[in-house]
Amino acid sequence: MDLPKLPLGDGVEWLETWLTDHFGPFFDLIRIIIGSMTDGIERALLGVPALVLMVLIAALAYGIGKWKMAAFAFVGLFLIDNLGLWEPSMKSLALVLTASILSIAGGVPIGILCARSGKVRQTVTPILDFMQTMPAFVYLLPAVTFFSLGVVPGVIASIIFAIPPTIRLTNLGIRQVPSELVEAADAFGSTPAQKLFKLQLPLALPTIMAGINQTIMLSLSMVVISSMIGAQGVGALVYRAVTQAKTGIGFEAGIAIVIMAILLDRLTQNAFKRKHT
Amino acid sequence: MAAIEVKQLTKVFGSDPKRALQLLEEGWSKEKIYQETGMTVGVHQAEFSIREGEIFVIMGLSGSGKSTLVRLLNRLIEPTSGQVLFGDADVVRMNAEQLRTFRRKHMGMVFQKFALFPHRTVLGNVEYGLEVQGADKKKRQERAREALRMVGLEGWENSRPSQLSGGMQQRVGLARVLANDPEVLLMDEAFSALDPLIRKDMQHELLELQSKMKKTIVFITHDLDEALRIGDRIALMKDGKIVQIGTPEEILIQPADKYVERFVEDVDLSKVLTAAHVMIQPETISPERGPRTALQLMRDNGVSSLYVTDKEMKLLGVITADDASLALKYDKTILEVMQSKVPWVTPDTHLNELFETMAEAKVPVAVIDHRERLRGIVIKGAVLSALAGNAVPEGGSADGFAQAAAR
């Protein structure tokens, strides 16, 4: 017996058209906001001379970690500049930072809501599973339809891919606060907001930071994929090197991504540790 | 006056508490309800009133519902039915805002595992209650420091809770409540996580603090010794029900049922009962009377000694039959022949501290209160009878309980 094929694909495409027709101005607004945000960050990064930014980042690394980290930051960034990859790297960094900031701004509150209500969590969890397992290429297409080519659909795709850890770990961190401490806060007549800001968030902070760290790493990993829909940056160089089989250029661009990844990882990991010891 | 009055307070954990309530009314047991419906009856129809300024101990084994019961009082657990009256207000019917005010101003809580906030300093923990009330920083830190002084933790303000020993951590827990100055303290197994020695210290200190503060304290414990040591009254719980409420002595001497009896059978009564419980009415004589009257009185009452007291019942001495005969023979007064050194104890002396005095004494030991008045005497028969678990004989018993209540 042959069951007819479900028209799932047709349905999705119909929905896509419908959304474009009815929510066009809304998507335009989002595009303008994200676009100008990325643009602003990019201008700021490229606005100062490369050497000055290197020193600033190295100083930040010194403030957060040790001189070792500062040395690595300076040498690594110097290497990027030396390879002639400074501008594309900063463009990629702008994309990563935009996606990360928006992911954190959205992810932490959603995580808090999940922690407070079992129903919200039950609804959100499968959506997060879907977002993380659906191949990124698949939602790249509708992103292009809604936001046209360029950096904006790249940021959107990065957010979709990178936001789940922040949501999950914010939820987990808050739920892991020992129940007797929550009870104590209640017994002293704390309002829900006081309980959140004076007890739950401070104690959940290490876990939330681990989620944020993951989010940043994941959005960095989207750099190359985003370049397929027109996002500029080192990702685009890697993509071009692959299509043209140029191992050398590909490797150089890859190294730039690795250096940025290590820097972002160590900076976000240690930014918090320092405060608590 | 009652500080808290609890009426018909019931808590059922589970999917359909209303139905469980109905089943309880139909006389189903806790076990049967659990087996048939999967719902747990935490507390069943608890009814008691806590007096202002007393230490009310709720005692029971684990699973008896005592921790649930104490959380129903400040609604950390929502009651299924019943009332918790605090003054004119029913805590159970308060809205969120009223409940918050009630918890902030009127009822504080100390927890078994201290529940200190690890990310705050000791001072930060103690000022928390005032902080959430919006008190300004200077004022709340001042009060927090004062509370820390009361529990003997001056100088530890800037330490983290994790740097403190268990006993000290619980002092912080106590200070955190005291800084808020509520009328009622709930103490949920507050000393159970501490070493036995430190635990005794803390019990002692609590009693000392209480003698100054006169708070109403609801103290949860599974430890009978602790309950007997600090409780003015004890409520014994079993399977979510209160089995008996009474003074420590009442519970020891008149257990309400087999369960309470088994619970208390191993208690060393000599550490619980005091001279006030076993003393009996002494035969006294005023010093103006003659030796002949003394001898007559002894004969009439079947005793061999009389206690000489003035009009204010102040004890002057004791006179035995031999002394009286001697006085008669040589024509002396009672004052001249009596023995002015009388073995004596205070009413709150525990029996185990009384044995030595009794062994050395040739006459019954006198019980003298803090105004040096003779309250009673302790005879061996009454002590043995009390230790055997019997009610104290003629007259002494009523007086004894009155004493305990007045203490």
XYZ file of C-alpha atoms in Angstrom:
684
model
C 0.000 0.000 0.000
C 1.360 3.358 -0.998
C 0.705 6.254 1.304
C 0.895 9.611 -0.453
C 3.963 11.657 0.507
C 3.232 14.339 3.043
C 3.610 17.766 1.423
C 5.898 18.940 4.250
C 8.344 20.698 1.972
C 5.558 22.465 0.078
C 4.106 23.582 3.364
C 7.394 25.095 4.519
C 7.819 26.929 1.255
C 4.269 28.239 1.411
C 4.955 29.471 4.964
C 8.141 31.131 3.777
C 6.290 33.026 1.046
C 3.491 33.942 3.390
C 5.906 35.306 5.992
C 7.779 37.326 3.355
C 4.525 38.768 2.056
C 3.058 39.703 5.410
C 6.059 40.453 7.575
C 8.301 42.123 5.019
C 8.589 45.438 6.908
C 9.271 43.570 10.161
C 12.147 41.647 8.605
C 13.439 44.866 7.075
C 13.500 46.437 10.511
C 15.453 43.527 11.955
C 17.825 43.704 9.020
C 18.470 47.389 9.638
C 19.031 46.902 13.357
C 21.379 43.927 13.052
C 23.062 45.397 10.022
C 23.859 48.686 11.702
C 24.954 46.945 14.880
C 27.439 44.773 13.008
C 28.506 47.767 11.020
C 29.089 49.817 14.142
C 31.205 47.147 15.809
C 33.159 46.639 12.607
C 33.854 50.374 12.285
C 34.953 50.551 15.887
C 37.351 47.618 15.457
C 38.785 48.958 12.227
C 38.609 52.590 13.301
C 41.667 52.351 15.511
C 45.096 51.435 14.118
C 45.725 47.692 14.271
C 48.683 48.099 16.607
C 46.664 50.138 19.113
C 43.911 47.525 19.171
C 46.488 44.770 19.642
C 47.903 46.557 22.672
C 44.429 47.204 24.049
C 43.425 43.566 23.717
C 46.740 42.435 25.210
C 46.170 44.803 28.131
C 42.681 43.376 28.597
C 44.159 39.874 28.546
C 46.703 40.935 31.157
C 43.988 42.402 33.345
C 41.947 39.217 33.146
C 44.613 36.560 33.114
C 48.368 36.574 33.412
C 51.194 38.002 31.322
C 51.251 34.711 29.404
C 47.829 35.356 28.042
C 48.736 38.942 27.238
C 51.786 37.749 25.320
C 49.747 35.222 23.392
C 47.147 37.862 22.536
C 49.718 40.279 21.216
C 51.749 37.733 19.248
C 48.631 36.075 17.831
C 47.059 39.333 16.700
C 50.369 40.500 15.301
C 50.578 37.320 13.258
C 47.084 37.913 11.866
C 48.072 41.411 10.846
C 51.332 40.157 9.400
C 49.492 37.661 7.219
C 47.458 40.555 5.858
C 44.271 39.195 7.412
C 43.546 42.028 9.835
C 40.589 43.548 8.037
C 38.742 40.301 7.213
C 39.423 39.056 10.744
C 37.893 42.151 12.313
C 34.891 41.798 9.985
C 34.414 38.231 11.178
C 34.914 39.323 14.758
C 32.201 41.947 14.325
C 29.821 39.228 13.103
C 30.732 36.953 16.000
C 30.380 39.696 18.593
C 27.009 40.820 17.216
C 25.668 37.277 17.187
C 27.049 36.628 20.680
C 25.721 39.821 22.228
C 22.258 39.203 20.780
C 22.379 35.551 21.852
C 23.259 36.508 25.409
C 20.711 39.323 25.486
C 18.019 36.900 24.378
C 19.330 33.669 25.839
C 19.782 34.663 29.485
C 16.209 35.963 29.939
C 14.780 32.924 28.133
C 16.907 30.698 30.380
C 15.575 32.498 33.447
C 12.002 31.956 32.247
C 12.752 28.267 31.712
C 14.134 27.989 35.231
C 11.046 29.590 36.725
C 8.446 27.589 34.888
C 8.457 23.932 34.014
C 5.982 24.575 31.219
C 8.209 27.120 29.508
C 11.114 24.728 29.756
C 9.102 21.865 28.285
C 8.183 24.074 25.348
C 11.612 25.552 24.792
C 13.743 22.415 25.120
C 12.513 20.643 21.942
C 12.867 23.895 19.999
C 16.485 24.135 21.146
C 17.081 20.508 20.170
C 15.668 21.278 16.746
C 17.824 24.385 16.350
C 21.003 22.539 17.268
C 20.465 19.421 15.187
C 18.958 20.850 12.016
C 21.916 21.363 9.636
C 22.843 25.036 9.553
C 22.700 25.128 5.731
C 18.984 24.430 5.855
C 18.015 27.551 7.747
C 20.516 29.589 5.806
C 18.077 29.557 2.861
C 15.040 31.108 4.576
C 17.393 33.527 6.306
C 18.450 34.752 2.886
C 14.835 34.971 1.751
C 13.891 37.110 4.722
C 17.015 39.201 5.105
C 18.657 38.997 1.646
C 22.348 38.300 1.193
C 25.115 39.671 3.373
C 26.116 39.708 6.986
C 22.598 39.901 8.507
C 21.404 36.391 7.573
C 24.829 35.228 8.751
C 24.238 36.777 12.158
C 20.726 35.311 12.304
C 21.987 31.844 11.398
C 24.751 32.180 13.990
C 22.245 33.168 16.676
C 20.005 30.210 15.878
C 22.973 27.888 16.057
C 24.698 29.464 19.047
C 21.938 30.570 21.437
C 20.946 27.143 22.875
C 23.893 26.709 25.288
C 23.244 30.075 26.917
C 19.565 29.224 27.398
C 20.245 25.699 28.621
C 23.001 26.599 31.029
C 21.220 29.645 32.427
C 18.262 27.384 33.172
C 20.532 24.719 34.644
C 22.548 27.181 36.719
C 19.468 28.640 38.341
C 17.897 25.255 38.946
C 21.106 24.058 40.577
C 20.951 26.693 43.314
C 20.417 24.567 46.445
C 16.745 24.488 47.375
C 17.460 25.320 51.014
C 19.042 28.606 49.935
C 15.989 29.438 47.859
C 13.873 28.526 50.857
C 15.933 30.828 53.055
C 15.527 33.690 50.608
C 11.775 33.073 50.610
C 11.620 32.802 54.383
C 13.131 36.271 54.672
C 10.444 37.726 52.452
C 12.392 38.278 49.245
C 10.435 39.342 46.187
C 10.936 37.114 43.127
C 13.213 39.779 41.618
C 15.289 40.051 44.799
C 15.608 36.304 44.907
C 16.771 36.286 41.287
C 19.313 39.078 41.507
C 20.594 38.589 45.035
C 20.742 34.816 45.107
C 20.026 32.830 41.965
C 21.953 34.775 39.342
C 25.097 35.280 41.455
C 25.214 31.573 42.281
C 24.375 30.521 38.721
C 26.970 32.857 37.218
C 29.760 30.266 36.705
C 27.338 27.992 34.863
C 25.866 30.849 32.841
C 29.372 31.944 31.885
C 30.131 28.434 30.657
C 27.054 28.709 28.438
C 28.085 32.127 27.153
C 31.535 30.785 26.378
C 29.958 27.974 24.368
C 27.724 30.443 22.551
C 30.693 32.552 21.479
C 32.614 29.500 20.301
C 29.633 28.226 18.320
C 29.028 31.560 16.632
C 32.677 31.668 15.662
C 32.298 28.268 14.091
C 29.527 29.721 11.916
C 31.886 32.220 10.291
C 32.722 30.011 7.335
C 29.133 28.899 6.766
C 27.913 32.495 6.886
C 30.386 33.391 4.182
C 28.420 31.161 1.782
C 25.589 33.705 1.891
C 27.788 36.698 1.425
C 29.148 37.576 4.827
C 32.587 39.130 4.468
C 35.591 38.171 6.570
C 38.120 35.388 7.080
C 35.318 32.894 6.638
C 34.940 34.083 3.066
C 38.683 33.574 2.498
C 38.491 30.014 3.785
C 35.444 29.336 1.622
C 37.167 30.729 -1.481
C 40.369 28.805 -0.734
C 38.378 25.597 -0.496
C 36.505 26.163 -3.757
C 39.742 27.078 -5.520
C 41.805 24.373 -3.820
C 44.345 26.843 -2.450
C 45.705 25.085 0.614
C 48.098 27.854 1.669
C 45.560 30.665 1.770
C 43.056 28.362 3.399
C 45.546 27.463 6.103
C 46.469 31.091 6.794
C 42.824 32.100 7.141
C 42.204 29.021 9.280
C 45.016 30.023 11.653
C 43.445 33.468 12.050
C 40.174 31.827 13.103
C 41.984 29.535 15.545
C 43.796 32.481 17.164
C 40.553 34.402 17.574
C 38.856 31.314 18.981
C 41.541 30.730 21.587
C 41.535 34.383 22.581
C 37.753 34.614 22.922
C 37.647 31.344 24.832
C 40.321 32.217 27.362
C 39.069 35.752 27.833
C 35.495 34.697 28.523
C 36.516 31.772 30.713
C 38.823 33.760 32.909
C 36.861 36.989 32.985
C 34.671 35.365 35.572
C 37.160 33.253 37.506
C 39.208 36.237 38.476
C 36.294 37.838 40.238
C 35.678 34.881 42.491
C 39.066 33.944 43.804
C -1.614 34.979 75.248
C -1.276 32.816 72.194
C 1.283 33.967 69.665
C 0.219 31.483 67.059
C -2.882 29.424 66.892
C -3.009 26.508 64.515
C -6.383 25.033 63.618
C -7.084 21.878 61.661
C -3.919 22.352 59.646
C -3.531 19.699 56.977
C -1.119 19.173 54.106
C -1.498 16.559 51.420
C 1.186 16.190 48.765
C -0.131 14.880 45.484
C -2.332 15.366 42.479
C -5.752 15.699 44.080
C -5.491 16.904 47.686
C -9.239 17.605 47.887
C -9.992 13.952 47.362
C -7.399 12.923 49.930
C -9.038 15.271 52.429
C -12.348 13.560 51.775
C -10.786 10.147 52.264
C -9.197 11.314 55.507
C -12.588 12.433 56.703
C -13.956 9.018 55.861
C -11.359 7.625 58.193
C -8.785 6.287 55.745
C -5.315 5.864 57.151
C -2.244 7.622 55.779
C -0.872 4.319 54.424
C -4.094 3.362 52.719
C -4.366 6.742 51.014
C -0.792 6.424 49.810
C -1.331 2.903 48.487
C -4.605 3.663 46.744
C -3.955 7.159 45.405
C -0.211 7.771 45.614
C -0.784 10.907 47.656
C 1.142 11.574 50.846
C -0.451 13.048 53.908
C 2.254 15.259 55.354
C 0.375 16.797 58.226
C -3.070 15.769 59.375
C -5.313 18.097 61.368
C -2.624 19.663 63.490
C -4.152 21.758 66.232
C -2.251 23.655 68.890
C -1.574 27.116 70.188
C 1.838 28.511 70.931
C 2.107 30.934 73.813
C 3.954 34.177 73.566
C 7.539 33.865 74.782
C 7.676 30.092 75.081
C 9.899 27.558 73.391
C 7.511 25.191 71.701
C 9.235 22.046 70.535
C 7.792 19.901 67.766
C 9.382 16.505 68.031
C 9.122 13.376 65.964
C 11.149 10.875 64.000
C 12.069 11.576 60.411
C 9.021 11.342 58.202
C 6.686 12.263 61.011
C 5.806 15.536 59.284
C 7.483 17.942 61.675
C 9.521 19.749 59.030
C 6.436 20.033 56.853
C 4.440 21.371 59.773
C 6.915 24.137 60.539
C 6.954 25.165 56.877
C 3.188 25.416 56.888
C 3.488 28.082 59.570
C 5.284 30.511 57.239
C 3.898 28.931 54.074
C 7.149 27.790 52.581
C 4.801 24.881 51.950
C 1.225 25.769 51.060
C -1.287 24.207 53.464
C -4.072 22.162 51.921
C -6.561 23.273 54.538
C -6.747 24.792 57.981
C -5.742 28.015 59.628
C -2.598 29.546 61.076
C -3.685 32.491 63.179
C -1.168 35.150 64.046
C -2.955 37.843 66.001
C -6.047 38.628 63.934
C -4.512 37.504 60.671
C -4.771 34.082 59.096
C -1.427 33.369 57.463
C -3.046 30.841 55.146
C -5.253 33.514 53.572
C -2.616 36.200 53.143
C -1.861 37.409 49.614
C 1.718 37.429 48.323
C 2.426 40.961 49.537
C 0.991 40.371 53.023
C 2.864 37.106 53.300
C 6.129 38.813 52.396
C 5.592 41.461 55.061
C 4.711 38.764 57.568
C 7.901 36.859 56.818
C 10.007 40.025 56.900
C 8.715 41.460 60.151
C 7.122 38.766 62.217
C 8.446 35.294 61.593
C 12.080 34.366 60.963
C 13.572 30.977 60.281
C 16.787 29.113 61.081
C 17.613 26.100 58.932
C 19.090 22.692 59.621
C 21.894 23.013 57.099
C 22.340 26.700 57.940
C 21.378 27.797 54.388
C 23.841 30.677 54.423
C 24.451 32.447 51.141
C 27.938 31.349 50.059
C 28.565 34.361 47.829
C 28.039 36.827 50.660
C 30.174 37.636 53.661
C 28.988 36.868 57.173
C 27.823 40.467 57.491
C 26.198 40.285 54.065
C 24.245 37.235 55.206
C 23.097 38.788 58.446
C 21.948 42.019 56.808
C 20.051 40.175 54.069
C 16.687 40.352 55.800
C 16.906 44.113 56.258
C 18.336 44.545 52.786
C 15.278 43.033 51.124
C 13.145 45.315 53.272
C 14.934 48.260 51.748
C 16.634 49.494 54.935
C 19.500 51.850 54.252
C 22.959 50.403 54.288
C 24.281 52.096 57.388
C 21.322 51.153 59.517
C 21.165 47.546 58.387
C 24.877 46.988 58.860
C 24.656 48.438 62.324
C 21.850 46.048 63.250
C 23.681 43.158 61.617
C 26.810 43.888 63.640
C 24.732 44.047 66.791
C 23.140 40.684 66.000
C 26.570 39.178 65.398
C 27.680 40.535 68.746
C 24.711 38.847 70.418
C 25.761 35.443 69.104
C 29.430 36.041 69.884
C 30.742 36.439 66.346
C 32.235 39.879 66.594
C 35.202 40.241 64.285
C 34.010 37.675 61.726
C 31.949 40.150 59.692
C 34.087 39.957 56.569
C 34.654 36.197 56.513
C 32.883 33.895 54.107
C 30.497 31.343 55.628
C 32.667 28.527 54.258
C 35.555 29.705 56.440
C 33.536 29.101 59.600
C 32.961 25.921 61.600
C 29.498 24.379 61.707
C 28.674 25.861 65.092
C 29.764 29.299 63.987
C 27.807 29.006 60.755
C 24.657 28.300 62.696
C 25.358 31.301 64.893
C 25.371 33.325 61.685
C 22.045 31.699 60.828
C 20.729 32.746 64.209
C 22.124 36.270 63.874
C 20.525 36.561 60.445
C 17.141 36.016 62.052
C 17.829 38.172 65.103
C 18.827 41.152 62.933
C 15.253 41.205 61.647
C 13.906 41.112 65.190
C 10.774 39.050 64.449
C 8.375 38.003 67.202
C 8.514 34.363 66.224
C 11.553 32.229 65.398
C 11.141 28.973 63.548
C 14.102 26.692 64.116
C 14.060 23.640 61.885
C 16.433 21.079 63.388
C 18.710 24.030 63.912
C 21.326 22.124 65.894
C 20.969 18.661 64.372
C 23.907 19.043 62.003
C 26.314 19.957 64.799
C 28.663 17.834 66.906
C 27.151 16.705 70.202
C 29.336 18.971 72.327
C 28.802 22.059 70.200
C 25.166 21.199 70.076
C 24.911 21.335 73.855
C 26.706 24.673 73.856
C 24.273 26.039 71.327
C 21.277 24.778 73.279
C 22.640 26.442 76.338
C 23.279 29.662 74.481
C 19.848 29.645 72.942
C 18.311 29.388 76.403
C 20.497 32.229 77.586
C 19.574 34.427 74.620
C 15.957 33.508 75.110
C 16.027 34.616 78.747
C 16.861 38.104 77.457
C 14.862 38.166 74.221
C 11.660 36.427 75.231
C 10.847 35.477 71.646
C 8.324 32.885 70.722
C 10.359 29.977 69.407
C 9.099 26.994 67.469
C 11.860 24.430 67.611
C 11.852 21.286 65.503
C 13.943 18.330 66.575
C 14.110 14.561 66.395
C 16.207 14.436 69.537
C 14.291 13.834 72.736
C 17.130 15.022 74.957
C 17.207 18.306 73.114
C 13.443 18.641 73.332
C 13.465 18.007 77.063
C 16.348 20.371 77.655
C 15.021 23.416 75.862
C 11.290 22.914 75.484
C 8.765 24.697 77.635
C 6.210 22.531 75.922
C 6.618 19.665 73.505
C 4.341 18.461 70.740
C 5.053 14.883 69.719
C 4.302 13.952 66.136
C 3.781 10.615 64.469
C 2.652 9.956 60.911
C 1.664 13.576 60.399
C -0.450 13.740 63.502
C 0.244 15.374 66.820
C 0.058 12.610 69.397
C 0.593 14.598 72.560
C 1.288 18.139 73.668
C 2.566 18.937 77.117
C 5.418 20.044 79.301
C 8.458 17.730 79.231
C 7.405 16.328 82.605
C 3.858 15.627 81.513
C 5.089 13.760 78.486
C 7.527 11.714 80.540
C 5.224 10.942 83.388
C 1.928 10.625 81.579
C 2.617 9.473 78.026
C -0.590 9.726 76.016
C -0.175 6.382 74.293
C 2.091 3.428 73.639
C 4.009 5.347 70.967
C 4.962 8.186 73.276
C 5.717 5.703 76.017
C 8.160 3.843 73.789
C 9.643 7.113 72.675
C 10.413 8.229 76.188
C 11.175 4.936 77.896
C 14.928 5.300 77.611
C 15.030 8.785 79.031
C 17.079 9.209 82.167
C 14.385 10.733 84.326
C 16.893 11.912 86.882
C 18.208 14.385 84.315
C 14.789 15.728 83.558
C 12.905 15.813 86.830
C 13.830 18.482 89.339
C 13.502 18.891 93.056
C 10.348 20.906 92.430
C 8.703 17.820 90.924
C 9.366 15.461 93.772
C 9.219 17.702 96.817
C 6.429 17.332 99.299
C 4.856 19.697 101.785
C 7.135 20.024 104.860
C 5.908 20.068 108.447
C 6.975 23.392 109.881
C 6.976 25.067 113.239
C 7.460 28.664 114.252
C 10.396 29.393 116.595
C 8.151 30.909 119.269
C 6.567 27.541 119.982
C 7.843 25.339 122.755
C 9.526 21.919 122.448
C 6.412 20.218 123.761
C 4.372 21.490 120.825
C 7.112 20.309 118.511
C 7.015 16.785 119.872
C 3.241 16.753 119.676
C 3.334 17.889 116.025
C 5.840 15.195 115.137
C 3.716 12.533 116.772
C 0.544 13.752 115.070
C 2.135 13.802 111.629
C 4.305 10.756 111.970
C 7.558 12.523 111.200
C 10.837 12.700 113.103
C 11.841 16.248 112.266
C 10.281 19.680 111.841
C 11.478 22.648 109.830
C 11.687 25.860 111.763
C 10.510 28.816 109.715
C 9.588 32.430 110.386
C 6.383 34.094 109.207
C 7.756 34.585 105.683
C 8.508 30.860 105.463
C 12.203 31.637 105.651
C 14.043 28.554 106.821
C 15.846 28.976 110.141
C 16.778 25.392 110.904
C 15.531 21.918 111.559
C 14.637 20.249 114.811
C 14.538 16.480 115.333
C 12.635 14.536 117.982
C 15.881 14.012 119.918
C 16.571 17.756 119.888
C 13.071 18.473 121.125
C 13.359 15.944 123.988
C 16.659 17.510 124.961
C 15.120 20.976 124.990
C 12.283 19.731 127.163
C 14.725 18.149 129.612
C 16.981 21.176 130.001
C 14.223 23.747 129.486
C 15.600 25.345 126.382
C 13.838 26.983 123.382
C 13.596 25.544 119.908
C 15.973 28.173 118.587
C 18.621 27.018 121.039
C 18.494 23.327 120.176
C 17.706 23.319 116.457
C 20.329 22.566 113.833
C 20.795 25.701 111.762
C 22.726 23.919 109.059
C 20.119 22.253 106.881
C 21.005 20.476 103.640
C 19.166 22.344 100.878
C 18.783 22.613 97.121
C 16.981 24.977 94.750
C 13.708 23.930 93.087
C 15.305 23.555 89.650
C 18.043 21.175 90.794
C 17.859 18.013 88.721
C 17.491 14.767 90.617
C 20.847 13.461 89.434
C 22.517 16.413 91.134
C 20.510 15.848 94.264
C 21.528 12.311 95.120
C 24.790 13.212 96.816
C 23.221 15.830 99.070
C 20.536 13.331 100.006
C 22.996 10.580 100.802
C 24.919 12.773 103.222
C 21.914 14.375 104.877
C 20.446 13.032 108.108
C 17.136 14.846 107.579
C 15.111 15.291 104.349
C 16.705 17.838 102.025
C 15.009 21.248 102.061
C 14.005 22.961 98.833
C 14.587 26.697 99.058
C 13.707 29.239 96.395
C 15.701 32.312 95.461
C 14.001 34.347 98.192
C 15.225 31.847 100.756
C 11.749 30.593 101.425
C 11.133 26.953 102.189
C 9.131 25.471 99.322
C 9.203 21.824 100.217
C 11.338 18.880 101.275
C 12.604 15.910 99.348
C 12.125 12.490 100.867
C 13.672 9.328 99.450
C 10.364 7.631 98.805
C 9.137 10.409 96.527
C 12.359 10.395 94.502
C 12.266 6.645 93.978
C 8.628 6.778 93.039
C 9.263 9.549 90.494
C 12.204 7.693 88.952
C 10.019 4.621 88.633
C 7.830 6.746 86.385
C 4.958 7.206 88.777
C 3.239 10.481 89.412
C 4.645 12.210 92.451
C 2.720 11.559 95.678
C 0.428 13.703 97.755
C 0.391 17.435 97.142
C 3.895 17.704 95.840
C 2.927 17.006 92.262
C 0.560 19.899 91.677
C 3.027 22.288 93.231
C 5.802 20.819 91.104
C 4.060 21.435 87.827
C 3.116 24.934 88.866
C 6.808 25.498 89.465
C 7.790 24.141 86.099
C 5.273 26.332 84.339
C 6.424 29.387 86.232
C 10.060 28.724 85.418
